Amino acid sequence: MGARRKGREYALQILYLMDIARLDQEKAIRAVLYGAQPEKQIADFSRRLVEGTALVMEKLDGLIQKCAKNWELKRMAALDRNILRLGAFELLHELETPVSVIIDEAVEIAKIFSTDESGKFVNGILDKIKNERQENRKP
């Protein structure tokens, strides 16, 4: 498994703790990364993803809600909701990472941590959100 994949998985676990256990960001980061003790580059990548996602969470949630027709954000599985937040953040703010990589990683993480059906669900919504990235890149 690549370092960035591991970083994304840690970021998902942190976001999940923030969402479900209502831990503040630093406590959630410490809870996940302290026990795992990942390499510095993995920990730094995870932290950057979590901090960035948390900073624009309201905007991400609005965008996910808009793209997830007939699905209320609060009724989505918590893992799926946080995979979508993470993927949406990367699509909109990690512009050096190719769209296909971001979506593929999110789908694979959904299959590992949630269900095969979650992979399809995540793929469909992130495929719509990728258009926002393309709109943001136009001169």
N, CA, C and O atoms as a GROMACS GRO file, in nm:
protein
  556
    1MET      N    1   0.085  -0.117   0.000
    1MET     CA    2   0.000   0.000   0.000
    1MET      C    3   0.089   0.124   0.000
    1MET      O    4   0.188   0.131   0.074
    2GLY      N    5   0.054   0.220  -0.083
    2GLY     CA    6   0.130   0.342  -0.093
    2GLY      C    7   0.114   0.432   0.028
    2GLY      O    8   0.018   0.420   0.104
    3ALA      N    9   0.209   0.522   0.044
    3ALA     CA   10   0.209   0.615   0.158
    3ALA      C   11   0.086   0.706   0.154
    3ALA      O   12   0.025   0.733   0.257
    4ARG      N   13   0.052   0.754   0.035
    4ARG     CA   14  -0.062   0.845   0.027
    4ARG      C   15  -0.193   0.771   0.058
    4ARG      O   16  -0.282   0.828   0.120
    5ARG      N   17  -0.205   0.646   0.016
    5ARG     CA   18  -0.325   0.568   0.049
    5ARG      C   19  -0.336   0.554   0.200
    5ARG      O   20  -0.443   0.574   0.256
    6LYS      N   21  -0.225   0.520   0.265
    6LYS     CA   22  -0.226   0.505   0.410
    6LYS      C   23  -0.263   0.638   0.475
    6LYS      O   24  -0.339   0.640   0.572
    7GLY      N   25  -0.211   0.748   0.422
    7GLY     CA   26  -0.245   0.880   0.475
    7GLY      C   27  -0.392   0.911   0.462
    7GLY      O   28  -0.453   0.969   0.552
    8ARG      N   29  -0.450   0.872   0.349
    8ARG     CA   30  -0.594   0.894   0.329
    8ARG      C   31  -0.676   0.809   0.427
    8ARG      O   32  -0.777   0.855   0.480
    9GLU      N   33  -0.632   0.687   0.451
    9GLU     CA   34  -0.703   0.600   0.545
    9GLU      C   35  -0.698   0.658   0.687
    9GLU      O   36  -0.798   0.656   0.758
   10TYR      N   37  -0.582   0.707   0.726
   10TYR     CA   38  -0.573   0.771   0.859
   10TYR      C   39  -0.662   0.896   0.864
   10TYR      O   40  -0.729   0.921   0.964
   11ALA      N   41  -0.661   0.974   0.756
   11ALA     CA   42  -0.744   1.094   0.752
   11ALA      C   43  -0.892   1.058   0.766
   11ALA      O   44  -0.967   1.126   0.837
   12LEU      N   45  -0.934   0.952   0.698
   12LEU     CA   46  -1.072   0.906   0.710
   12LEU      C   47  -1.105   0.869   0.854
   12LEU      O   48  -1.210   0.907   0.906
   13GLN      N   49  -1.017   0.795   0.918
   13GLN     CA   50  -1.040   0.755   1.056
   13GLN      C   51  -1.052   0.877   1.148
   13GLN      O   52  -1.134   0.878   1.240
   14ILE      N   53  -0.970   0.978   1.123
   14ILE     CA   54  -0.974   1.100   1.204
   14ILE      C   55  -1.105   1.173   1.181
   14ILE      O   56  -1.172   1.213   1.277
   15LEU      N   57  -1.144   1.191   1.055
   15LEU     CA   58  -1.270   1.260   1.025
   15LEU      C   59  -1.389   1.185   1.084
   15LEU      O   60  -1.485   1.246   1.131
   16TYR      N   61  -1.382   1.053   1.080
   16TYR     CA   62  -1.489   0.970   1.136
   16TYR      C   63  -1.501   0.995   1.286
   16TYR      O   64  -1.612   1.011   1.338
   17LEU      N   65  -1.389   0.998   1.356
   17LEU     CA   66  -1.392   1.026   1.501
   17LEU      C   67  -1.448   1.165   1.530
   17LEU      O   68  -1.523   1.184   1.625
   18MET      N   69  -1.410   1.260   1.448
   18MET     CA   70  -1.461   1.396   1.467
   18MET      C   71  -1.613   1.399   1.447
   18MET      O   72  -1.684   1.470   1.518
   19ASP      N   73  -1.660   1.323   1.350
   19ASP     CA   74  -1.802   1.321   1.314
   19ASP      C   75  -1.885   1.242   1.416
   19ASP      O   76  -1.984   1.293   1.468
   20ILE      N   77  -1.845   1.120   1.444
   20ILE     CA   78  -1.925   1.030   1.527
   20ILE      C   79  -1.903   1.051   1.675
   20ILE      O   80  -1.999   1.059   1.752
   21ALA      N   81  -1.776   1.059   1.717
   21ALA     CA   82  -1.745   1.073   1.860
   21ALA      C   83  -1.741   1.220   1.903
   21ALA      O   84  -1.725   1.250   2.021
   22ARG      N   85  -1.755   1.310   1.805
   22ARG     CA   86  -1.752   1.455   1.833
   22ARG      C   87  -1.621   1.498   1.900
   22ARG      O   88  -1.619   1.591   1.980
   23LEU      N   89  -1.512   1.429   1.866
   23LEU     CA   90  -1.381   1.470   1.917
   23LEU      C   91  -1.337   1.594   1.842
   23LEU      O   92  -1.365   1.609   1.723
   24ASP      N   93  -1.268   1.684   1.913
   24ASP     CA   94  -1.214   1.798   1.840
   24ASP      C   95  -1.099   1.748   1.752
   24ASP      O   96  -1.046   1.639   1.772
   25GLN      N   97  -1.064   1.829   1.656
   25GLN     CA   98  -0.968   1.789   1.554
   25GLN      C   99  -0.837   1.737   1.612
   25GLN      O  100  -0.791   1.630   1.572
   26GLU      N  101  -0.777   1.809   1.702
   26GLU     CA  102  -0.647   1.768   1.757
   26GLU      C  103  -0.656   1.637   1.836
   26GLU      O  104  -0.567   1.553   1.827
   27LYS      N  105  -0.762   1.620   1.913
   27LYS     CA  106  -0.778   1.495   1.989
   27LYS      C  107  -0.797   1.377   1.894
   27LYS      O  108  -0.743   1.269   1.917
   28ALA      N  109  -0.872   1.398   1.787
   28ALA     CA  110  -0.893   1.290   1.690
   28ALA      C  111  -0.763   1.256   1.618
   28ALA      O  112  -0.733   1.139   1.595
   29ILE      N  113  -0.686   1.358   1.582
   29ILE     CA  114  -0.557   1.335   1.516
   29ILE      C  115  -0.466   1.256   1.609
   29ILE      O  116  -0.404   1.158   1.567
   30ARG      N  117  -0.457   1.297   1.733
   30ARG     CA  118  -0.372   1.227   1.829
   30ARG      C  119  -0.420   1.083   1.850
   30ARG      O  120  -0.339   0.990   1.858
   31ALA      N  121  -0.550   1.065   1.860
   31ALA     CA  122  -0.605   0.931   1.885
   31ALA      C  123  -0.567   0.834   1.774
   31ALA      O  124  -0.536   0.718   1.801
   32VAL      N  125  -0.569   0.880   1.651
   32VAL     CA  126  -0.538   0.791   1.539
   32VAL      C  127  -0.388   0.780   1.515
   32VAL      O  128  -0.336   0.669   1.503
   33LEU      N  129  -0.320   0.892   1.509
   33LEU     CA  130  -0.180   0.888   1.469
   33LEU      C  131  -0.086   0.845   1.582
   33LEU      O  132   0.020   0.789   1.555
   34TYR      N  133  -0.125   0.870   1.707
   34TYR     CA  134  -0.038   0.831   1.818
   34TYR      C  135  -0.020   0.680   1.824
   34TYR      O  136   0.092   0.630   1.838
   35GLY      N  137  -0.128   0.609   1.812
   35GLY     CA  138  -0.121   0.463   1.819
   35GLY      C  139  -0.055   0.403   1.696
   35GLY      O  140   0.018   0.304   1.707
   36ALA      N  141  -0.080   0.461   1.580
   36ALA     CA  142  -0.027   0.405   1.455
   36ALA      C  143   0.120   0.440   1.434
   36ALA      O  144   0.195   0.362   1.375
   37GLN      N  145   0.160   0.555   1.481
   37GLN     CA  146   0.296   0.606   1.463
   37GLN      C  147   0.346   0.592   1.319
   37GLN      O  148   0.448   0.527   1.294
   38PRO      N  149   0.273   0.652   1.225
   38PRO     CA  150   0.316   0.642   1.085
   38PRO      C  151   0.441   0.726   1.060
   38PRO      O  152   0.479   0.810   1.141
   39GLU      N  153   0.504   0.702   0.946
   39GLU     CA  154   0.617   0.784   0.904
   39GLU      C  155   0.572   0.929   0.897
   39GLU      O  156   0.453   0.958   0.877
   40LYS      N  157   0.667   1.020   0.912
   40LYS     CA  158   0.635   1.163   0.916
   40LYS      C  159   0.559   1.210   0.792
   40LYS      O  160   0.463   1.285   0.803
   41GLN      N  161   0.601   1.165   0.675
   41GLN     CA  162   0.535   1.212   0.552
   41GLN      C  163   0.389   1.166   0.548
   41GLN      O  164   0.303   1.239   0.500
   42ILE      N  165   0.360   1.048   0.597
   42ILE     CA  166   0.223   0.998   0.600
   42ILE      C  167   0.141   1.077   0.702
   42ILE      O  168   0.029   1.119   0.673
   43ALA      N  169   0.197   1.098   0.820
   43ALA     CA  170   0.127   1.176   0.923
   43ALA      C  171   0.102   1.318   0.874
   43ALA      O  172  -0.007   1.372   0.896
   44ASP      N  173   0.200   1.379   0.810
   44ASP     CA  174   0.184   1.516   0.759
   44ASP      C  175   0.076   1.524   0.652
   44ASP      O  176  -0.004   1.618   0.650
   45PHE      N  177   0.072   1.426   0.564
   45PHE     CA  178  -0.030   1.422   0.459
   45PHE      C  179  -0.169   1.405   0.520
   45PHE      O  180  -0.263   1.474   0.481
   46SER      N  181  -0.180   1.315   0.617
   46SER     CA  182  -0.309   1.294   0.686
   46SER      C  183  -0.356   1.422   0.753
   46SER      O  184  -0.471   1.462   0.740
   47ARG      N  185  -0.265   1.485   0.824
   47ARG     CA  186  -0.299   1.609   0.895
   47ARG      C  187  -0.343   1.717   0.796
   47ARG      O  188  -0.441   1.787   0.822
   48ARG      N  189  -0.272   1.731   0.684
   48ARG     CA  190  -0.309   1.832   0.584
   48ARG      C  191  -0.448   1.805   0.529
   48ARG      O  192  -0.527   1.898   0.512
   49LEU      N  193  -0.479   1.678   0.502
   49LEU     CA  194  -0.612   1.644   0.451
   49LEU      C  195  -0.721   1.675   0.554
   49LEU      O  196  -0.825   1.731   0.521
   50VAL      N  197  -0.697   1.637   0.679
   50VAL     CA  198  -0.796   1.659   0.785
   50VAL      C  199  -0.816   1.809   0.810
   50VAL      O  200  -0.929   1.856   0.815
   51GLU      N  201  -0.708   1.881   0.825
   51GLU     CA  202  -0.718   2.024   0.853
   51GLU      C  203  -0.788   2.097   0.739
   51GLU      O  204  -0.873   2.183   0.762
   52GLY      N  205  -0.753   2.062   0.615
   52GLY     CA  206  -0.817   2.125   0.500
   52GLY      C  207  -0.964   2.091   0.489
   52GLY      O  208  -1.046   2.179   0.464
   53THR      N  209  -0.996   1.965   0.509
   53THR     CA  210  -1.136   1.922   0.503
   53THR      C  211  -1.218   1.990   0.611
   53THR      O  212  -1.328   2.039   0.585
   54ALA      N  213  -1.165   1.994   0.732
   54ALA     CA  214  -1.237   2.056   0.844
   54ALA      C  215  -1.259   2.205   0.820
   54ALA      O  216  -1.362   2.261   0.857
   55LEU      N  217  -1.161   2.269   0.758
   55LEU     CA  218  -1.169   2.413   0.734
   55LEU      C  219  -1.283   2.450   0.640
   55LEU      O  220  -1.345   2.555   0.656
   56VAL      N  221  -1.311   2.364   0.542
   56VAL     CA  222  -1.416   2.395   0.443
   56VAL      C  223  -1.531   2.294   0.449
   56VAL      O  224  -1.602   2.274   0.350
   57MET      N  225  -1.550   2.232   0.564
   57MET     CA  226  -1.650   2.126   0.579
   57MET      C  227  -1.791   2.171   0.538
   57MET      O  228  -1.862   2.096   0.470
   58GLU      N  229  -1.830   2.289   0.577
   58GLU     CA  230  -1.965   2.336   0.544
   58GLU      C  231  -1.985   2.346   0.393
   58GLU      O  232  -2.089   2.306   0.341
   59LYS      N  233  -1.885   2.398   0.324
   59LYS     CA  234  -1.892   2.408   0.178
   59LYS      C  235  -1.895   2.269   0.115
   59LYS      O  236  -1.972   2.244   0.023
   60LEU      N  237  -1.811   2.180   0.164
   60LEU     CA  238  -1.807   2.043   0.112
   60LEU      C  239  -1.941   1.974   0.132
   60LEU      O  240  -1.992   1.908   0.041
   61ASP      N  241  -1.998   1.989   0.252
   61ASP     CA  242  -2.127   1.926   0.280
   61ASP      C  243  -2.236   1.978   0.187
   61ASP      O  244  -2.319   1.901   0.140
   62GLY      N  245  -2.235   2.107   0.160
   62GLY     CA  246  -2.333   2.165   0.067
   62GLY      C  247  -2.318   2.110  -0.073
   62GLY      O  248  -2.417   2.080  -0.140
   63LEU      N  249  -2.195   2.096  -0.116
   63LEU     CA  250  -2.168   2.043  -0.249
   63LEU      C  251  -2.208   1.896  -0.259
   63LEU      O  252  -2.268   1.853  -0.357
   64ILE      N  253  -2.173   1.819  -0.157
   64ILE     CA  254  -2.210   1.677  -0.155
   64ILE      C  255  -2.362   1.664  -0.157
   64ILE      O  256  -2.417   1.583  -0.231
   65GLN      N  257  -2.428   1.743  -0.076
   65GLN     CA  258  -2.575   1.740  -0.070
   65GLN      C  259  -2.635   1.772  -0.206
   65GLN      O  260  -2.731   1.707  -0.249
   66LYS      N  261  -2.579   1.871  -0.274
   66LYS     CA  262  -2.628   1.910  -0.406
   66LYS      C  263  -2.611   1.796  -0.508
   66LYS      O  264  -2.698   1.775  -0.593
   67CYS      N  265  -2.502   1.725  -0.498
   67CYS     CA  266  -2.471   1.618  -0.595
   67CYS      C  267  -2.535   1.485  -0.559
   67CYS      O  268  -2.545   1.396  -0.644
   68ALA      N  269  -2.578   1.470  -0.436
   68ALA     CA  270  -2.637   1.343  -0.390
   68ALA      C  271  -2.788   1.356  -0.389
   68ALA      O  272  -2.852   1.363  -0.284
   69LYS      N  273  -2.844   1.358  -0.506
   69LYS     CA  274  -2.990   1.374  -0.517
   69LYS      C  275  -3.061   1.264  -0.438
   69LYS      O  276  -3.024   1.147  -0.443
   70ASN      N  277  -3.164   1.304  -0.367
   70ASN     CA  278  -3.247   1.213  -0.288
   70ASN      C  279  -3.174   1.150  -0.169
   70ASN      O  280  -3.221   1.050  -0.114
   71TRP      N  281  -3.061   1.205  -0.129
   71TRP     CA  282  -2.988   1.157  -0.012
   71TRP      C  283  -2.960   1.274   0.080
   71TRP      O  284  -2.897   1.372   0.039
   72GLU      N  285  -3.006   1.266   0.202
   72GLU     CA  286  -2.970   1.367   0.301
   72GLU      C  287  -2.835   1.330   0.358
   72GLU      O  288  -2.808   1.213   0.386
   73LEU      N  289  -2.750   1.427   0.376
   73LEU     CA  290  -2.616   1.403   0.427
   73LEU      C  291  -2.619   1.330   0.561
   73LEU      O  292  -2.541   1.237   0.583
   74LYS      N  293  -2.708   1.371   0.649
   74LYS     CA  294  -2.713   1.310   0.783
   74LYS      C  295  -2.763   1.166   0.780
   74LYS      O  296  -2.742   1.092   0.876
   75ARG      N  297  -2.828   1.126   0.671
   75ARG     CA  298  -2.878   0.989   0.660
   75ARG      C  299  -2.782   0.895   0.588
   75ARG      O  300  -2.804   0.774   0.581
   76MET      N  301  -2.674   0.952   0.534
   76MET     CA  302  -2.571   0.868   0.471
   76MET      C  303  -2.495   0.793   0.579
   76MET      O  304  -2.486   0.839   0.693
   77ALA      N  305  -2.442   0.679   0.544
   77ALA     CA  306  -2.354   0.608   0.636
   77ALA      C  307  -2.238   0.702   0.671
   77ALA      O  308  -2.184   0.770   0.584
   78ALA      N  309  -2.201   0.705   0.798
   78ALA     CA  310  -2.097   0.798   0.844
   78ALA      C  311  -1.965   0.778   0.768
   78ALA      O  312  -1.898   0.876   0.734
   79LEU      N  313  -1.928   0.654   0.741
   79LEU     CA  314  -1.805   0.630   0.666
   79LEU      C  315  -1.816   0.688   0.526
   79LEU      O  316  -1.724   0.754   0.478
   80ASP      N  317  -1.927   0.664   0.459
   80ASP     CA  318  -1.945   0.716   0.324
   80ASP      C  319  -1.942   0.869   0.323
   80ASP      O  320  -1.879   0.930   0.237
   81ARG      N  321  -2.010   0.929   0.418
   81ARG     CA  322  -2.014   1.075   0.429
   81ARG      C  323  -1.873   1.132   0.442
   81ARG      O  324  -1.840   1.232   0.379
   82ASN      N  325  -1.791   1.068   0.524
   82ASN     CA  326  -1.656   1.120   0.546
   82ASN      C  327  -1.560   1.087   0.431
   82ASN      O  328  -1.467   1.163   0.405
   83ILE      N  329  -1.582   0.976   0.364
   83ILE     CA  330  -1.505   0.948   0.242
   83ILE      C  331  -1.537   1.053   0.136
   83ILE      O  332  -1.448   1.102   0.067
   84LEU      N  333  -1.664   1.088   0.125
   84LEU     CA  334  -1.705   1.191   0.029
   84LEU      C  335  -1.644   1.326   0.065
   84LEU      O  336  -1.598   1.399  -0.023
   85ARG      N  337  -1.645   1.361   0.192
   85ARG     CA  338  -1.584   1.488   0.234
   85ARG      C  339  -1.437   1.492   0.197
   85ARG      O  340  -1.388   1.590   0.142
   86LEU      N  341  -1.369   1.385   0.228
   86LEU     CA  342  -1.226   1.376   0.200
   86LEU      C  343  -1.200   1.382   0.050
   86LEU      O  344  -1.113   1.457   0.005
   87GLY      N  345  -1.274   1.304  -0.027
   87GLY     CA  346  -1.257   1.305  -0.172
   87GLY      C  347  -1.291   1.440  -0.233
   87GLY      O  348  -1.220   1.488  -0.322
   88ALA      N  349  -1.398   1.502  -0.187
   88ALA     CA  350  -1.437   1.633  -0.238
   88ALA      C  351  -1.330   1.737  -0.206
   88ALA      O  352  -1.297   1.822  -0.289
   89PHE      N  353  -1.275   1.730  -0.084
   89PHE     CA  354  -1.168   1.824  -0.050
   89PHE      C  355  -1.050   1.807  -0.145
   89PHE      O  356  -0.998   1.904  -0.198
   90GLU      N  357  -1.010   1.683  -0.166
   90GLU     CA  358  -0.896   1.660  -0.255
   90GLU      C  359  -0.926   1.707  -0.397
   90GLU      O  360  -0.840   1.769  -0.461
   91LEU      N  361  -1.044   1.679  -0.446
   91LEU     CA  362  -1.079   1.723  -0.582
   91LEU      C  363  -1.069   1.874  -0.597
   91LEU      O  364  -1.023   1.924  -0.700
   92LEU      N  365  -1.112   1.946  -0.496
   92LEU     CA  366  -1.119   2.092  -0.506
   92LEU      C  367  -0.991   2.164  -0.463
   92LEU      O  368  -0.967   2.277  -0.505
   93HIS      N  369  -0.910   2.099  -0.379
   93HIS     CA  370  -0.797   2.170  -0.320
   93HIS      C  371  -0.661   2.105  -0.338
   93HIS      O  372  -0.559   2.170  -0.316
   94GLU      N  373  -0.655   1.981  -0.377
   94GLU     CA  374  -0.527   1.913  -0.402
   94GLU      C  375  -0.511   1.900  -0.553
   94GLU      O  376  -0.517   1.790  -0.609
   95LEU      N  377  -0.492   2.012  -0.618
   95LEU     CA  378  -0.500   2.018  -0.764
   95LEU      C  379  -0.384   1.948  -0.835
   95LEU      O  380  -0.392   1.923  -0.956
   96GLU      N  381  -0.277   1.917  -0.763
   96GLU     CA  382  -0.166   1.845  -0.826
   96GLU      C  383  -0.195   1.695  -0.839
   96GLU      O  384  -0.127   1.624  -0.912
   97THR      N  385  -0.296   1.648  -0.767
   97THR     CA  386  -0.332   1.506  -0.773
   97THR      C  387  -0.437   1.487  -0.882
   97THR      O  388  -0.539   1.556  -0.883
   98PRO      N  389  -0.413   1.395  -0.976
   98PRO     CA  390  -0.510   1.373  -1.084
   98PRO      C  391  -0.647   1.330  -1.031
   98PRO      O  392  -0.658   1.257  -0.933
   99VAL      N  393  -0.750   1.377  -1.099
   99VAL     CA  394  -0.888   1.345  -1.063
   99VAL      C  395  -0.910   1.195  -1.054
   99VAL      O  396  -0.971   1.146  -0.959
  100SER      N  397  -0.860   1.122  -1.153
  100SER     CA  398  -0.882   0.977  -1.154
  100SER      C  399  -0.821   0.909  -1.033
  100SER      O  400  -0.877   0.812  -0.981
  101VAL      N  401  -0.707   0.957  -0.987
  101VAL     CA  402  -0.642   0.900  -0.870
  101VAL      C  403  -0.727   0.925  -0.746
  101VAL      O  404  -0.748   0.834  -0.665
  102ILE      N  405  -0.775   1.047  -0.730
  102ILE     CA  406  -0.856   1.082  -0.613
  102ILE      C  407  -0.982   0.996  -0.608
  102ILE      O  408  -1.015   0.940  -0.503
  103ILE      N  409  -1.051   0.987  -0.719
  103ILE     CA  410  -1.176   0.910  -0.721
  103ILE      C  411  -1.148   0.761  -0.700
  103ILE      O  412  -1.219   0.696  -0.624
  104ASP      N  413  -1.047   0.708  -0.768
  104ASP     CA  414  -1.014   0.566  -0.751
  104ASP      C  415  -0.978   0.534  -0.606
  104ASP      O  416  -1.022   0.432  -0.552
  105GLU      N  417  -0.899   0.619  -0.545
  105GLU     CA  418  -0.860   0.597  -0.406
  105GLU      C  419  -0.983   0.600  -0.314
  105GLU      O  420  -0.996   0.516  -0.226
  106ALA      N  421  -1.071   0.696  -0.335
  106ALA     CA  422  -1.191   0.706  -0.252
  106ALA      C  423  -1.279   0.582  -0.268
  106ALA      O  424  -1.332   0.531  -0.170
  107VAL      N  425  -1.293   0.534  -0.390
  107VAL     CA  426  -1.374   0.415  -0.416
  107VAL      C  427  -1.312   0.293  -0.348
  107VAL      O  428  -1.383   0.216  -0.284
  108GLU      N  429  -1.181   0.276  -0.360
  108GLU     CA  430  -1.114   0.162  -0.298
  108GLU      C  431  -1.124   0.168  -0.145
  108GLU      O  432  -1.144   0.066  -0.080
  109ILE      N  433  -1.108   0.287  -0.090
  109ILE     CA  434  -1.119   0.303   0.055
  109ILE      C  435  -1.262   0.272   0.099
  109ILE      O  436  -1.283   0.210   0.204
  110ALA      N  437  -1.361   0.314   0.020
  110ALA     CA  438  -1.500   0.284   0.052
  110ALA      C  439  -1.523   0.133   0.053
  110ALA      O  440  -1.593   0.081   0.140
  111LYS      N  441  -1.465   0.062  -0.043
  111LYS     CA  442  -1.481  -0.083  -0.049
  111LYS      C  443  -1.416  -0.151   0.071
  111LYS      O  444  -1.467  -0.251   0.121
  112ILE      N  445  -1.304  -0.097   0.117
  112ILE     CA  446  -1.233  -0.156   0.231
  112ILE      C  447  -1.305  -0.128   0.362
  112ILE      O  448  -1.326  -0.218   0.443
  113PHE      N  449  -1.343  -0.003   0.384
  113PHE     CA  450  -1.399   0.038   0.512
  113PHE      C  451  -1.550   0.029   0.518
  113PHE      O  452  -1.607   0.022   0.627
  114SER      N  453  -1.617   0.030   0.403
  114SER     CA  454  -1.763   0.026   0.403
  114SER      C  455  -1.808  -0.096   0.321
  114SER      O  456  -1.778  -0.209   0.360
  115THR      N  457  -1.877  -0.075   0.212
  115THR     CA  458  -1.928  -0.187   0.133
  115THR      C  459  -1.896  -0.168  -0.014
  115THR      O  460  -1.855  -0.059  -0.056
  116ASP      N  461  -1.913  -0.273  -0.094
  116ASP     CA  462  -1.896  -0.259  -0.238
  116ASP      C  463  -1.996  -0.158  -0.295
  116ASP      O  464  -1.962  -0.082  -0.385
  117GLU      N  465  -2.116  -0.159  -0.242
  117GLU     CA  466  -2.217  -0.062  -0.287
  117GLU      C  467  -2.173   0.081  -0.254
  117GLU      O  468  -2.202   0.174  -0.330
  118SER      N  469  -2.104   0.097  -0.143
  118SER     CA  470  -2.053   0.229  -0.107
  118SER      C  471  -1.954   0.279  -0.212
  118SER      O  472  -1.949   0.398  -0.242
  119GLY      N  473  -1.876   0.188  -0.266
  119GLY     CA  474  -1.782   0.226  -0.372
  119GLY      C  475  -1.853   0.287  -0.491
  119GLY      O  476  -1.808   0.388  -0.545
  120LYS      N  477  -1.963   0.227  -0.531
  120LYS     CA  478  -2.042   0.280  -0.644
  120LYS      C  479  -2.104   0.415  -0.608
  120LYS      O  480  -2.104   0.508  -0.689
  121PHE      N  481  -2.155   0.425  -0.486
  121PHE     CA  482  -2.217   0.548  -0.438
  121PHE      C  483  -2.114   0.662  -0.437
  121PHE      O  484  -2.141   0.771  -0.488
  122VAL      N  485  -1.998   0.636  -0.379
  122VAL     CA  486  -1.891   0.736  -0.372
  122VAL      C  487  -1.846   0.776  -0.511
  122VAL      O  488  -1.826   0.895  -0.539
  123ASN      N  489  -1.830   0.678  -0.599
  123ASN     CA  490  -1.787   0.706  -0.736
  123ASN      C  491  -1.886   0.800  -0.805
  123ASN      O  492  -1.845   0.897  -0.870
  124GLY      N  493  -2.014   0.772  -0.792
  124GLY     CA  494  -2.115   0.854  -0.859
  124GLY      C  495  -2.116   0.998  -0.812
  124GLY      O  496  -2.127   1.091  -0.893
  125ILE      N  497  -2.104   1.018  -0.684
  125ILE     CA  498  -2.108   1.155  -0.631
  125ILE      C  499  -1.978   1.230  -0.662
  125ILE      O  500  -1.982   1.346  -0.704
  126LEU      N  501  -1.864   1.165  -0.642
  126LEU     CA  502  -1.738   1.233  -0.672
  126LEU      C  503  -1.724   1.262  -0.821
  126LEU      O  504  -1.659   1.360  -0.859
  127ASP      N  505  -1.783   1.178  -0.904
  127ASP     CA  506  -1.780   1.203  -1.048
  127ASP      C  507  -1.853   1.334  -1.081
  127ASP      O  508  -1.813   1.406  -1.173
  128LYS      N  509  -1.958   1.365  -1.007
  128LYS     CA  510  -2.028   1.492  -1.026
  128LYS      C  511  -1.947   1.608  -0.968
  128LYS      O  512  -1.943   1.716  -1.026
  129ILE      N  513  -1.885   1.585  -0.855
  129ILE     CA  514  -1.808   1.692  -0.789
  129ILE      C  515  -1.684   1.729  -0.870
  129ILE      O  516  -1.638   1.843  -0.862
  130LYS      N  517  -1.630   1.636  -0.946
  130LYS     CA  518  -1.510   1.667  -1.024
  130LYS      C  519  -1.535   1.782  -1.122
  130LYS      O  520  -1.441   1.852  -1.159
  131ASN      N  521  -1.659   1.800  -1.163
  131ASN     CA  522  -1.692   1.911  -1.253
  131ASN      C  523  -1.667   2.046  -1.186
  131ASN      O  524  -1.633   2.144  -1.254
  132GLU      N  525  -1.682   2.053  -1.055
  132GLU     CA  526  -1.654   2.176  -0.981
  132GLU      C  527  -1.505   2.209  -0.989
  132GLU      O  528  -1.468   2.326  -0.999
  133ARG      N  529  -1.422   2.108  -0.985
  133ARG     CA  530  -1.278   2.129  -0.997
  133ARG      C  531  -1.244   2.186  -1.134
  133ARG      O  532  -1.166   2.280  -1.146
  134GLN      N  533  -1.304   2.129  -1.235
  134GLN     CA  534  -1.278   2.177  -1.371
  134GLN      C  535  -1.326   2.320  -1.387
  134GLN      O  536  -1.260   2.400  -1.455
  135GLU      N  537  -1.438   2.354  -1.327
  135GLU     CA  538  -1.489   2.492  -1.333
  135GLU      C  539  -1.393   2.588  -1.263
  135GLU      O  540  -1.371   2.700  -1.309
  136ASN      N  541  -1.335   2.544  -1.151
  136ASN     CA  542  -1.243   2.628  -1.075
  136ASN      C  543  -1.111   2.652  -1.149
  136ASN      O  544  -1.042   2.750  -1.121
  137ARG      N  545  -1.076   2.566  -1.242
  137ARG     CA  546  -0.946   2.575  -1.312
  137ARG      C  547  -0.955   2.660  -1.438
  137ARG      O  548  -0.851   2.696  -1.494
  138LYS      N  549  -1.074   2.692  -1.483
  138LYS     CA  550  -1.087   2.770  -1.607
  138LYS      C  551  -1.035   2.912  -1.581
  138LYS      O  552  -1.061   2.970  -1.476
  139PRO      N  553  -0.962   2.968  -1.679
  139PRO     CA  554  -0.908   3.104  -1.662
  139PRO      C  555  -1.014   3.210  -1.662
  139PRO      O  556  -0.983   3.328  -1.648
   0.00000   0.00000   0.00000
